[in-house]
Amino acid sequence: MRNQFAKSIFEISKKDRSIHVVVADISPAGKMQDFQKKFPDRFINVGVAEQSMIGMSAGLAMNKKKVFAYTISTFSLYRPFEMIRVDLCYQNLPVCVVGMGAGTIYANLGATHLTQEDISIARSIPNLTVVSPSDPHELDQTVKYFCKKSKGPMYLRIGKTGEPNFKYPETETWKFGKLRKIKKGNDICFLSYGPIMKMVNNIAKELEKVEIYSEIYSCHTLKPFDTLKIRKIFNKFKHIVVIEDHSIIGGLSSIIKQLAFEYKYPGKIYSYGLRDKFLHSYSKQDDLLKKHGIEASKIIKKIKLIIK
């Protein structure tokens, strides 16, 4: 996703001179390096000074610039939190805070490099929209939306590498604030977002082998949330599975369960998210997800028991 992010910004910046990129201690590569070379006056690397990254971005936005403040996710939101809240959101400035390598992607570096509660935090800040694309296509569309239509601050939560685009005949186009149907099915519904959508897609393919057909939705825009589409999903499915690479507190599971209560949903909701614990694990992402109970084989086994 980081390559798509850089490519999208580089292409749109050729025509839009208001686009600026402020990064914190990230070495530009690929198209981001091309951006730096072609538009050196619009690229600033502040080093290990994330608070300054947000302050500079706010100043640029006050001068009618569209700004991307970009670094590793754990440092893009947590370290400069006060500046995001006061400099950006209080003044409702058009700055996109980009967190790369979100969730448990940097599992081998331990809890200091994980963002397992970032969506919960970001959703609570007034004026801040929250988007977590499920594939490079959604990321490209999000960047274009921010540059052309967004008038306020955004937290953009992205992956790192290896995320596929999802292409089924029924896959819908991306729209800000709207759930996007990835795959059509009638037996069970999956709700997810971000890079972990790859696991959801693989689970659906395995379930098809035993004639269980899953409908998959990308809940890419977590704030504002598409309550209208969720009501339609509640009316169609008796079983809904939420899978997310985020804490069980304040993320998609919390959103869906709150809406289920408000709309008196009579079905069952099965949630798979990160436990409310710091697990001392320094290994692969899959290993950490398993310790949190997010494992494809176990989810498949559970669904087989539910449906059959």
Short mmCIF file of C-alpha atoms in Angstrom, two decimals:
data_model
loop_
_atom_site.label_atom_id
_atom_site.label_comp_id
_atom_site.label_asym_id
_atom_site.label_seq_id
_atom_site.Cartn_x
_atom_site.Cartn_y
_atom_site.Cartn_z
CA MET A 1 0.00 0.00 0.00
CA ARG A 2 2.82 2.43 0.71
CA ASN A 3 3.91 2.17 -2.94
CA GLN A 4 0.37 2.88 -4.14
CA PHE A 5 0.14 5.80 -1.72
CA ALA A 6 3.31 7.36 -3.11
CA LYS A 7 2.23 6.71 -6.70
CA SER A 8 -1.20 8.26 -6.17
CA ILE A 9 0.23 11.40 -4.59
CA PHE A 10 2.89 11.77 -7.28
CA GLU A 11 0.38 11.53 -10.13
CA ILE A 12 -2.17 13.95 -8.69
CA SER A 13 0.56 16.43 -7.68
CA LYS A 14 1.57 16.86 -11.32
CA LYS A 15 -1.63 18.88 -11.81
CA ASP A 16 -2.32 20.16 -8.30
CA ARG A 17 0.41 22.40 -6.89
CA SER A 18 -1.35 22.71 -3.54
CA ILE A 19 -0.35 19.15 -2.57
CA HIS A 20 2.44 19.03 0.03
CA VAL A 21 4.00 16.08 1.85
CA VAL A 22 5.54 16.38 5.32
CA VAL A 23 7.22 13.22 6.63
CA ALA A 24 8.88 12.24 9.88
CA ASP A 25 12.05 10.19 9.54
CA ILE A 26 10.90 8.10 6.58
CA SER A 27 13.38 7.64 3.77
CA PRO A 28 11.53 8.30 0.50
CA ALA A 29 11.57 5.44 -2.00
CA GLY A 30 9.91 4.70 -5.33
CA LYS A 31 7.38 7.33 -6.37
CA MET A 32 7.82 9.20 -3.09
CA GLN A 33 11.45 9.70 -4.08
CA ASP A 34 10.23 10.91 -7.48
CA PHE A 35 7.92 13.36 -5.69
CA GLN A 36 10.82 14.67 -3.61
CA LYS A 37 13.01 15.15 -6.68
CA LYS A 38 10.36 16.72 -8.91
CA PHE A 39 8.71 18.88 -6.22
CA PRO A 40 11.47 19.60 -3.66
CA ASP A 41 9.70 22.73 -2.45
CA ARG A 42 6.64 20.64 -1.55
CA PHE A 43 8.42 17.86 0.37
CA ILE A 44 9.65 18.30 3.95
CA ASN A 45 11.31 15.66 6.13
CA VAL A 46 11.32 16.88 9.74
CA GLY A 47 13.25 13.88 11.07
CA VAL A 48 12.29 12.39 14.44
CA ALA A 49 10.00 15.31 15.28
CA GLU A 50 6.43 14.21 14.76
CA GLN A 51 4.95 17.12 16.70
CA SER A 52 6.73 19.47 14.29
CA MET A 53 5.37 17.43 11.37
CA ILE A 54 1.82 18.18 12.47
CA GLY A 55 2.55 21.82 13.33
CA MET A 56 4.13 22.45 9.92
CA SER A 57 1.25 20.68 8.21
CA ALA A 58 -1.24 22.89 10.03
CA GLY A 59 0.64 26.01 8.96
CA LEU A 60 0.68 24.90 5.33
CA ALA A 61 -3.04 24.08 5.47
CA MET A 62 -3.77 27.55 6.83
CA ASN A 63 -2.10 28.83 3.66
CA LYS A 64 -4.52 26.91 1.42
CA LYS A 65 -2.38 23.80 0.92
CA LYS A 66 -3.57 20.17 0.96
CA VAL A 67 -1.11 18.33 3.17
CA PHE A 68 -0.20 14.69 3.82
CA ALA A 69 1.60 14.16 7.15
CA TYR A 70 3.20 10.76 6.69
CA THR A 71 5.13 8.33 8.89
CA ILE A 72 4.85 4.93 10.59
CA SER A 73 1.40 4.68 12.16
CA THR A 74 2.42 4.41 15.80
CA PHE A 75 4.33 7.71 15.48
CA SER A 76 1.84 9.49 13.24
CA LEU A 77 -0.97 9.54 15.82
CA TYR A 78 0.23 8.79 19.34
CA ARG A 79 3.32 10.96 19.67
CA PRO A 80 1.81 14.17 18.20
CA PHE A 81 -1.70 13.53 19.55
CA GLU A 82 -2.18 16.95 21.16
CA MET A 83 -1.11 18.71 17.96
CA ILE A 84 -3.51 16.62 15.88
CA ARG A 85 -6.35 17.39 18.28
CA VAL A 86 -5.65 21.14 18.67
CA ASP A 87 -3.70 22.25 15.59
CA LEU A 88 -5.66 20.21 13.04
CA CYS A 89 -9.03 19.08 14.33
CA TYR A 90 -9.95 22.07 16.49
CA GLN A 91 -9.30 24.31 13.49
CA ASN A 92 -10.74 21.76 11.02
CA LEU A 93 -7.78 21.99 8.65
CA PRO A 94 -7.35 19.87 5.47
CA VAL A 95 -4.44 17.68 6.61
CA CYS A 96 -4.34 13.93 6.04
CA VAL A 97 -2.43 12.17 8.81
CA VAL A 98 -1.16 8.96 7.23
CA GLY A 99 -0.23 6.00 9.44
CA MET A 100 1.73 3.41 7.46
CA GLY A 101 2.17 -0.16 8.73
CA ALA A 102 -0.91 0.00 10.94
CA GLY A 103 -2.27 -2.62 13.32
CA THR A 104 0.11 -5.52 13.96
CA ILE A 105 2.16 -5.20 10.76
CA TYR A 106 5.33 -4.35 12.71
CA ALA A 107 4.79 -7.29 15.09
CA ASN A 108 8.48 -8.21 15.12
CA LEU A 109 9.29 -4.85 16.73
CA GLY A 110 6.91 -5.31 19.65
CA ALA A 111 4.12 -3.24 21.18
CA THR A 112 5.95 0.09 20.76
CA HIS A 113 5.44 -0.22 16.99
CA LEU A 114 1.84 -1.48 17.01
CA THR A 115 -1.30 0.59 16.59
CA GLN A 116 -3.90 -1.65 18.12
CA GLU A 117 -6.07 1.19 19.48
CA ASP A 118 -5.57 3.98 16.94
CA ILE A 119 -9.04 3.84 15.35
CA SER A 120 -10.67 4.05 18.77
CA ILE A 121 -8.63 7.16 19.55
CA ALA A 122 -9.05 8.80 16.15
CA ARG A 123 -12.82 8.24 16.01
CA SER A 124 -13.25 10.14 19.28
CA ILE A 125 -11.72 13.39 17.98
CA PRO A 126 -14.25 15.89 16.58
CA ASN A 127 -13.91 16.78 12.87
CA LEU A 128 -11.48 13.91 12.18
CA THR A 129 -12.61 11.43 9.53
CA VAL A 130 -11.12 7.93 9.69
CA VAL A 131 -10.40 5.77 6.64
CA SER A 132 -8.65 2.39 6.43
CA PRO A 133 -8.53 1.10 2.82
CA SER A 134 -8.78 -2.64 2.26
CA ASP A 135 -6.73 -2.73 -0.95
CA PRO A 136 -4.55 -0.46 -3.13
CA HIS A 137 -7.55 0.54 -5.27
CA GLU A 138 -9.38 1.91 -2.22
CA LEU A 139 -6.23 3.73 -1.14
CA ASP A 140 -5.88 5.39 -4.54
CA GLN A 141 -9.51 6.50 -4.42
CA THR A 142 -9.08 7.80 -0.86
CA VAL A 143 -6.11 9.95 -1.83
CA LYS A 144 -8.06 11.40 -4.77
CA TYR A 145 -11.05 12.07 -2.53
CA PHE A 146 -8.94 13.90 0.04
CA CYS A 147 -7.20 16.02 -2.58
CA LYS A 148 -10.33 16.95 -4.49
CA LYS A 149 -13.26 16.91 -2.05
CA SER A 150 -12.25 16.74 1.61
CA LYS A 151 -12.25 20.05 3.49
CA GLY A 152 -11.17 18.83 6.92
CA PRO A 153 -8.64 16.55 8.65
CA MET A 154 -8.42 12.82 7.99
CA TYR A 155 -6.64 9.89 9.62
CA LEU A 156 -5.63 7.49 6.86
CA ARG A 157 -4.62 4.06 8.17
CA ILE A 158 -2.72 2.01 5.59
CA GLY A 159 -0.78 -1.23 5.29
CA LYS A 160 2.73 -1.76 4.04
CA THR A 161 3.27 -4.29 1.23
CA GLY A 162 1.64 -7.32 -0.41
CA GLU A 163 -2.01 -6.24 -0.28
CA PRO A 164 -3.96 -7.50 -3.36
CA ASN A 165 -6.77 -5.71 -5.16
CA PHE A 166 -10.12 -7.51 -4.87
CA LYS A 167 -11.84 -8.08 -8.19
CA TYR A 168 -15.09 -10.00 -8.38
CA PRO A 169 -17.83 -9.30 -10.94
CA GLU A 170 -20.01 -7.90 -8.15
CA THR A 171 -17.29 -5.82 -6.46
CA GLU A 172 -18.54 -2.27 -6.02
CA THR A 173 -16.69 0.97 -6.67
CA TRP A 174 -15.24 2.92 -3.74
CA LYS A 175 -17.22 5.80 -2.27
CA PHE A 176 -16.27 7.79 0.79
CA GLY A 177 -18.53 7.01 3.73
CA LYS A 178 -20.13 3.98 2.04
CA LEU A 179 -19.58 0.29 2.68
CA ARG A 180 -18.15 -1.41 -0.39
CA LYS A 181 -19.33 -4.87 -1.37
CA ILE A 182 -16.33 -7.03 -2.25
CA LYS A 183 -18.04 -10.38 -2.79
CA LYS A 184 -21.64 -11.55 -2.98
CA GLY A 185 -23.06 -14.40 -0.88
CA ASN A 186 -26.16 -15.47 1.00
CA ASP A 187 -25.09 -17.64 3.94
CA ILE A 188 -23.00 -15.36 6.12
CA CYS A 189 -21.65 -11.80 6.05
CA PHE A 190 -18.08 -10.67 6.75
CA LEU A 191 -17.32 -7.08 7.75
CA SER A 192 -13.71 -5.95 7.76
CA TYR A 193 -11.25 -3.29 6.60
CA GLY A 194 -7.55 -2.76 6.03
CA PRO A 195 -4.91 -5.33 5.03
CA ILE A 196 -6.53 -8.10 7.07
CA MET A 197 -9.18 -8.21 4.34
CA LYS A 198 -6.78 -10.60 2.57
CA MET A 199 -7.41 -13.15 5.35
CA VAL A 200 -11.16 -12.61 5.10
CA ASN A 201 -11.07 -13.24 1.35
CA ASN A 202 -9.09 -16.45 1.85
CA ILE A 203 -11.56 -17.64 4.50
CA ALA A 204 -14.45 -17.05 2.09
CA LYS A 205 -12.71 -19.10 -0.60
CA GLU A 206 -12.21 -22.01 1.81
CA LEU A 207 -15.84 -21.88 2.89
CA GLU A 208 -16.98 -22.10 -0.73
CA LYS A 209 -15.39 -25.56 -0.89
CA VAL A 210 -18.07 -26.76 1.55
CA GLU A 211 -20.81 -24.72 -0.17
CA ILE A 212 -20.95 -21.88 2.34
CA TYR A 213 -21.18 -18.64 0.40
CA SER A 214 -19.99 -15.47 2.10
CA GLU A 215 -20.83 -11.86 1.42
CA ILE A 216 -17.91 -9.54 2.15
CA TYR A 217 -18.02 -5.81 2.81
CA SER A 218 -15.13 -3.42 3.15
CA CYS A 219 -15.91 -1.00 5.97
CA HIS A 220 -13.12 1.33 4.83
CA THR A 221 -14.67 4.53 6.16
CA LEU A 222 -14.93 4.07 9.92
CA LYS A 223 -15.99 7.66 10.54
CA PRO A 224 -18.49 8.69 9.32
CA PHE A 225 -20.00 5.21 9.20
CA ASP A 226 -22.52 3.89 6.69
CA THR A 227 -25.46 3.14 8.99
CA LEU A 228 -27.93 2.84 6.10
CA LYS A 229 -26.08 -0.09 4.50
CA ILE A 230 -25.61 -1.78 7.87
CA ARG A 231 -29.38 -1.76 8.43
CA LYS A 232 -29.81 -3.55 5.10
CA ILE A 233 -27.17 -6.11 6.10
CA PHE A 234 -28.95 -6.66 9.42
CA ASN A 235 -32.14 -7.38 7.51
CA LYS A 236 -30.47 -9.88 5.18
CA PHE A 237 -28.15 -11.93 7.40
CA LYS A 238 -28.66 -13.90 10.59
CA HIS A 239 -24.92 -14.32 11.11
CA ILE A 240 -22.32 -11.54 10.84
CA VAL A 241 -18.58 -11.97 11.38
CA VAL A 242 -16.36 -8.96 12.16
CA ILE A 243 -12.62 -9.40 11.67
CA GLU A 244 -10.22 -6.54 12.38
CA ASP A 245 -6.57 -5.93 13.16
CA HIS A 246 -7.49 -3.56 15.98
CA SER A 247 -8.52 -3.66 19.61
CA ILE A 248 -11.92 -5.10 20.47
CA ILE A 249 -12.55 -1.72 22.12
CA GLY A 250 -13.60 1.20 19.92
CA GLY A 251 -13.11 -0.33 16.50
CA LEU A 252 -15.45 -1.91 13.95
CA SER A 253 -16.76 -4.50 16.39
CA SER A 254 -17.84 -1.77 18.79
CA ILE A 255 -19.51 0.17 15.97
CA ILE A 256 -21.45 -2.85 14.72
CA LYS A 257 -22.55 -4.02 18.17
CA GLN A 258 -23.74 -0.53 19.11
CA LEU A 259 -25.78 -0.29 15.90
CA ALA A 260 -27.11 -3.81 16.42
CA PHE A 261 -28.41 -2.76 19.82
CA GLU A 262 -29.94 0.45 18.47
CA TYR A 263 -31.63 -1.31 15.54
CA LYS A 264 -32.63 -4.37 17.62
CA TYR A 265 -30.76 -6.78 15.35
CA PRO A 266 -32.04 -10.31 16.17
CA GLY A 267 -29.09 -12.23 14.70
CA LYS A 268 -25.64 -13.20 15.95
CA ILE A 269 -22.44 -11.17 15.70
CA TYR A 270 -19.07 -12.94 15.99
CA SER A 271 -16.10 -10.64 16.64
CA TYR A 272 -12.42 -11.31 16.05
CA GLY A 273 -10.14 -8.49 17.14
CA LEU A 274 -7.07 -7.78 19.26
CA ARG A 275 -7.42 -8.53 22.95
CA ASP A 276 -7.19 -5.68 25.44
CA LYS A 277 -3.63 -6.65 26.33
CA PHE A 278 -0.05 -5.90 25.37
CA LEU A 279 1.29 -9.31 24.36
CA HIS A 280 5.05 -9.63 24.64
CA SER A 281 5.63 -11.22 21.27
CA TYR A 282 8.46 -10.39 18.86
CA SER A 283 7.75 -12.55 15.86
CA LYS A 284 5.76 -12.62 12.62
CA GLN A 285 2.43 -10.84 12.31
CA ASP A 286 0.55 -14.13 11.86
CA ASP A 287 2.00 -15.43 15.12
CA LEU A 288 0.81 -12.38 17.03
CA LEU A 289 -2.65 -12.51 15.45
CA LYS A 290 -2.97 -16.17 16.51
CA LYS A 291 -2.15 -15.22 20.09
CA HIS A 292 -5.02 -12.72 19.89
CA GLY A 293 -7.35 -15.48 18.60
CA ILE A 294 -7.40 -14.30 14.98
CA GLU A 295 -6.61 -17.45 13.01
CA ALA A 296 -8.18 -18.40 9.68
CA SER A 297 -8.46 -22.14 10.40
CA LYS A 298 -10.26 -21.57 13.71
CA ILE A 299 -12.63 -19.03 12.18
CA ILE A 300 -13.46 -21.43 9.35
CA LYS A 301 -14.12 -24.24 11.83
CA LYS A 302 -16.42 -21.98 13.86
CA ILE A 303 -18.41 -20.88 10.81
CA LYS A 304 -18.87 -24.45 9.63
CA LEU A 305 -20.47 -25.27 12.98
CA ILE A 306 -22.67 -22.16 12.79
CA ILE A 307 -23.98 -22.69 9.27
CA LYS A 308 -24.09 -26.49 9.04
#
